[in-house]
C-alpha cells in the first residue's frame, strides 16, 4: 500500500489532472488523518466490490458510455 501512495503522490506532483479510481472492499485512507494527497486529486471514483465485470463497468462510466443512475 505504501508504494501505491507514493505512486499517487508522484502522479499528483506532475500538475496533470488525476482521476483516482479505487476498487476496494474497505474504506481506503490516503496518507494519514488529513488525507493530504486527496487535495491534489481532480476527481475520485469508488467501486466497492464491483464483481467480475467491474473493470468494464468502471471504464464505461469514466468514458461516458454508461449512466450510473
N, C-alpha and C. Protein backbone atom coordinates (compact mmCIF):
# COMPACT_ATOMS: atom_id res chain seq x y z
N UNK A 1 0.82 -1.19 0.00
CA UNK A 1 0.00 0.00 0.00
C UNK A 1 0.87 1.26 0.00
N UNK A 2 2.01 1.22 0.66
CA UNK A 2 2.89 2.39 0.71
C UNK A 2 3.37 2.77 -0.69
N UNK A 3 3.68 1.79 -1.53
CA UNK A 3 4.15 2.10 -2.87
C UNK A 3 3.02 2.69 -3.72
N UNK A 4 1.79 2.29 -3.50
CA UNK A 4 0.67 2.87 -4.24
C UNK A 4 0.48 4.33 -3.84
N UNK A 5 0.64 4.63 -2.58
CA UNK A 5 0.54 6.01 -2.12
C UNK A 5 1.67 6.85 -2.69
N UNK A 6 2.86 6.29 -2.77
CA UNK A 6 3.99 7.01 -3.37
C UNK A 6 3.74 7.28 -4.85
N UNK A 7 3.17 6.30 -5.55
CA UNK A 7 2.84 6.48 -6.96
C UNK A 7 1.80 7.60 -7.12
N UNK A 8 0.79 7.60 -6.28
CA UNK A 8 -0.23 8.64 -6.34
C UNK A 8 0.37 10.01 -6.06
N UNK A 9 1.27 10.10 -5.10
CA UNK A 9 1.94 11.36 -4.81
C UNK A 9 2.78 11.82 -6.00
N UNK A 10 3.46 10.90 -6.65
CA UNK A 10 4.27 11.25 -7.81
C UNK A 10 3.39 11.72 -8.97
N UNK A 11 2.26 11.09 -9.17
CA UNK A 11 1.35 11.49 -10.24
C UNK A 11 0.77 12.87 -9.99
N UNK A 12 0.37 13.16 -8.76
CA UNK A 12 -0.20 14.47 -8.47
C UNK A 12 0.85 15.56 -8.51
N UNK A 13 2.11 15.23 -8.32
CA UNK A 13 3.19 16.22 -8.39
C UNK A 13 3.42 16.73 -9.80
N UNK A 14 2.92 16.03 -10.81
CA UNK A 14 3.10 16.44 -12.21
C UNK A 14 2.18 17.58 -12.61
N UNK A 15 1.24 17.95 -11.74
CA UNK A 15 0.26 19.01 -12.01
C UNK A 15 -0.71 18.65 -13.14
N UNK A 16 -0.73 17.39 -13.57
CA UNK A 16 -1.71 16.91 -14.53
C UNK A 16 -2.95 16.49 -13.76
N UNK A 17 -4.16 16.83 -14.23
CA UNK A 17 -5.36 16.40 -13.52
C UNK A 17 -5.41 14.87 -13.39
N UNK A 18 -5.67 14.39 -12.18
CA UNK A 18 -5.69 12.96 -11.89
C UNK A 18 -7.08 12.57 -11.42
N UNK A 19 -7.62 11.51 -12.02
CA UNK A 19 -8.87 10.91 -11.55
C UNK A 19 -8.47 9.62 -10.85
N UNK A 20 -8.77 9.55 -9.58
CA UNK A 20 -8.42 8.38 -8.77
C UNK A 20 -9.59 7.40 -8.77
N UNK A 21 -9.33 6.17 -9.19
CA UNK A 21 -10.33 5.11 -9.16
C UNK A 21 -9.89 4.10 -8.11
N UNK A 22 -10.72 3.90 -7.10
CA UNK A 22 -10.42 2.90 -6.08
C UNK A 22 -11.36 1.72 -6.25
N UNK A 23 -10.79 0.53 -6.24
CA UNK A 23 -11.57 -0.71 -6.27
C UNK A 23 -11.26 -1.39 -4.95
N UNK A 24 -12.20 -1.33 -4.03
CA UNK A 24 -11.93 -1.76 -2.67
C UNK A 24 -13.06 -2.59 -2.08
N UNK A 25 -12.75 -3.16 -0.95
CA UNK A 25 -13.74 -3.84 -0.13
C UNK A 25 -13.79 -3.22 1.25
N UNK A 26 -12.98 -2.18 1.44
CA UNK A 26 -12.91 -1.44 2.71
C UNK A 26 -12.75 0.04 2.42
N UNK A 27 -12.92 0.84 3.44
CA UNK A 27 -12.72 2.27 3.30
C UNK A 27 -11.23 2.55 3.21
N UNK A 28 -10.77 3.20 2.13
CA UNK A 28 -9.35 3.49 1.99
C UNK A 28 -8.94 4.73 2.78
N UNK A 29 -7.66 4.82 3.10
CA UNK A 29 -7.08 6.02 3.69
C UNK A 29 -5.94 6.48 2.79
N UNK A 30 -5.67 7.75 2.83
CA UNK A 30 -4.68 8.31 1.92
C UNK A 30 -3.70 9.20 2.67
N UNK A 31 -2.73 8.61 3.30
CA UNK A 31 -1.65 9.38 3.88
C UNK A 31 -1.95 10.07 5.18
N UNK A 32 -2.63 9.43 6.08
CA UNK A 32 -2.84 9.99 7.40
C UNK A 32 -4.20 10.64 7.58
N UNK A 33 -4.44 11.18 8.76
CA UNK A 33 -5.76 11.72 9.07
C UNK A 33 -6.16 12.92 8.22
N UNK A 34 -5.20 13.64 7.69
CA UNK A 34 -5.53 14.81 6.87
C UNK A 34 -5.83 14.44 5.43
N UNK A 35 -5.45 13.23 5.00
CA UNK A 35 -5.63 12.80 3.61
C UNK A 35 -5.10 13.85 2.63
N UNK A 36 -3.89 14.33 2.89
CA UNK A 36 -3.33 15.44 2.13
C UNK A 36 -3.23 15.18 0.64
N UNK A 37 -2.99 13.94 0.25
CA UNK A 37 -2.82 13.65 -1.16
C UNK A 37 -4.12 13.88 -1.94
N UNK A 38 -5.26 13.79 -1.27
CA UNK A 38 -6.54 13.99 -1.95
C UNK A 38 -6.78 15.44 -2.34
N UNK A 39 -6.07 16.36 -1.75
CA UNK A 39 -6.25 17.76 -2.10
C UNK A 39 -5.80 18.06 -3.52
N UNK A 40 -4.97 17.19 -4.09
CA UNK A 40 -4.47 17.40 -5.44
C UNK A 40 -5.18 16.54 -6.48
N UNK A 41 -6.18 15.78 -6.08
CA UNK A 41 -6.93 14.90 -6.98
C UNK A 41 -8.06 15.68 -7.63
N UNK A 42 -8.20 15.57 -8.96
CA UNK A 42 -9.27 16.28 -9.66
C UNK A 42 -10.63 15.63 -9.39
N UNK A 43 -10.67 14.30 -9.33
CA UNK A 43 -11.92 13.58 -9.10
C UNK A 43 -11.60 12.21 -8.53
N UNK A 44 -12.59 11.64 -7.86
CA UNK A 44 -12.41 10.31 -7.28
C UNK A 44 -13.64 9.46 -7.57
N UNK A 45 -13.40 8.23 -8.00
CA UNK A 45 -14.46 7.29 -8.32
C UNK A 45 -14.20 6.05 -7.48
N UNK A 46 -15.18 5.61 -6.74
CA UNK A 46 -15.01 4.45 -5.87
C UNK A 46 -15.90 3.31 -6.33
N UNK A 47 -15.29 2.15 -6.58
CA UNK A 47 -16.03 0.95 -6.95
C UNK A 47 -15.89 -0.04 -5.79
N UNK A 48 -16.94 -0.20 -5.03
CA UNK A 48 -16.91 -1.05 -3.85
C UNK A 48 -17.34 -2.45 -4.23
N UNK A 49 -16.39 -3.38 -4.21
CA UNK A 49 -16.63 -4.77 -4.59
C UNK A 49 -17.40 -4.87 -5.91
N UNK A 50 -16.78 -4.48 -7.01
CA UNK A 50 -17.52 -4.37 -8.26
C UNK A 50 -17.84 -5.69 -8.98
N UNK A 51 -17.21 -6.76 -8.60
CA UNK A 51 -17.50 -8.05 -9.23
C UNK A 51 -16.68 -8.31 -10.48
N UNK A 52 -17.03 -9.37 -11.17
CA UNK A 52 -16.25 -9.86 -12.31
C UNK A 52 -16.18 -8.85 -13.46
N UNK A 53 -17.24 -8.16 -13.73
CA UNK A 53 -17.26 -7.20 -14.84
C UNK A 53 -17.07 -5.76 -14.35
N UNK A 54 -16.56 -5.62 -13.14
CA UNK A 54 -16.39 -4.30 -12.56
C UNK A 54 -15.46 -3.39 -13.34
N UNK A 55 -14.38 -3.93 -13.85
CA UNK A 55 -13.44 -3.12 -14.62
C UNK A 55 -14.08 -2.54 -15.87
N UNK A 56 -14.86 -3.36 -16.55
CA UNK A 56 -15.57 -2.91 -17.76
C UNK A 56 -16.60 -1.85 -17.38
N UNK A 57 -17.32 -2.07 -16.29
CA UNK A 57 -18.34 -1.12 -15.85
C UNK A 57 -17.71 0.22 -15.49
N UNK A 58 -16.60 0.20 -14.76
CA UNK A 58 -15.91 1.44 -14.39
C UNK A 58 -15.44 2.17 -15.64
N UNK A 59 -14.85 1.45 -16.58
CA UNK A 59 -14.37 2.08 -17.82
C UNK A 59 -15.53 2.71 -18.59
N UNK A 60 -16.66 2.02 -18.67
CA UNK A 60 -17.82 2.57 -19.37
C UNK A 60 -18.33 3.85 -18.70
N UNK A 61 -18.30 3.89 -17.39
CA UNK A 61 -18.72 5.10 -16.68
C UNK A 61 -17.74 6.24 -16.89
N UNK A 62 -16.45 5.96 -16.80
CA UNK A 62 -15.44 7.01 -16.95
C UNK A 62 -15.44 7.63 -18.34
N UNK A 63 -15.71 6.81 -19.36
CA UNK A 63 -15.69 7.30 -20.72
C UNK A 63 -17.05 7.76 -21.22
N UNK A 64 -18.05 7.74 -20.34
CA UNK A 64 -19.37 8.24 -20.71
C UNK A 64 -20.22 7.32 -21.54
N UNK A 65 -19.88 6.03 -21.58
CA UNK A 65 -20.66 5.07 -22.36
C UNK A 65 -21.84 4.51 -21.56
N UNK A 66 -21.90 4.82 -20.28
CA UNK A 66 -22.98 4.36 -19.42
C UNK A 66 -23.32 5.46 -18.43
N UNK A 67 -24.54 5.39 -17.91
CA UNK A 67 -25.01 6.36 -16.92
C UNK A 67 -25.12 5.64 -15.59
N UNK A 68 -24.54 6.18 -14.50
CA UNK A 68 -24.55 5.46 -13.23
C UNK A 68 -25.90 5.43 -12.52
N UNK A 69 -26.92 6.03 -13.11
CA UNK A 69 -28.21 6.07 -12.42
C UNK A 69 -28.92 4.74 -12.42
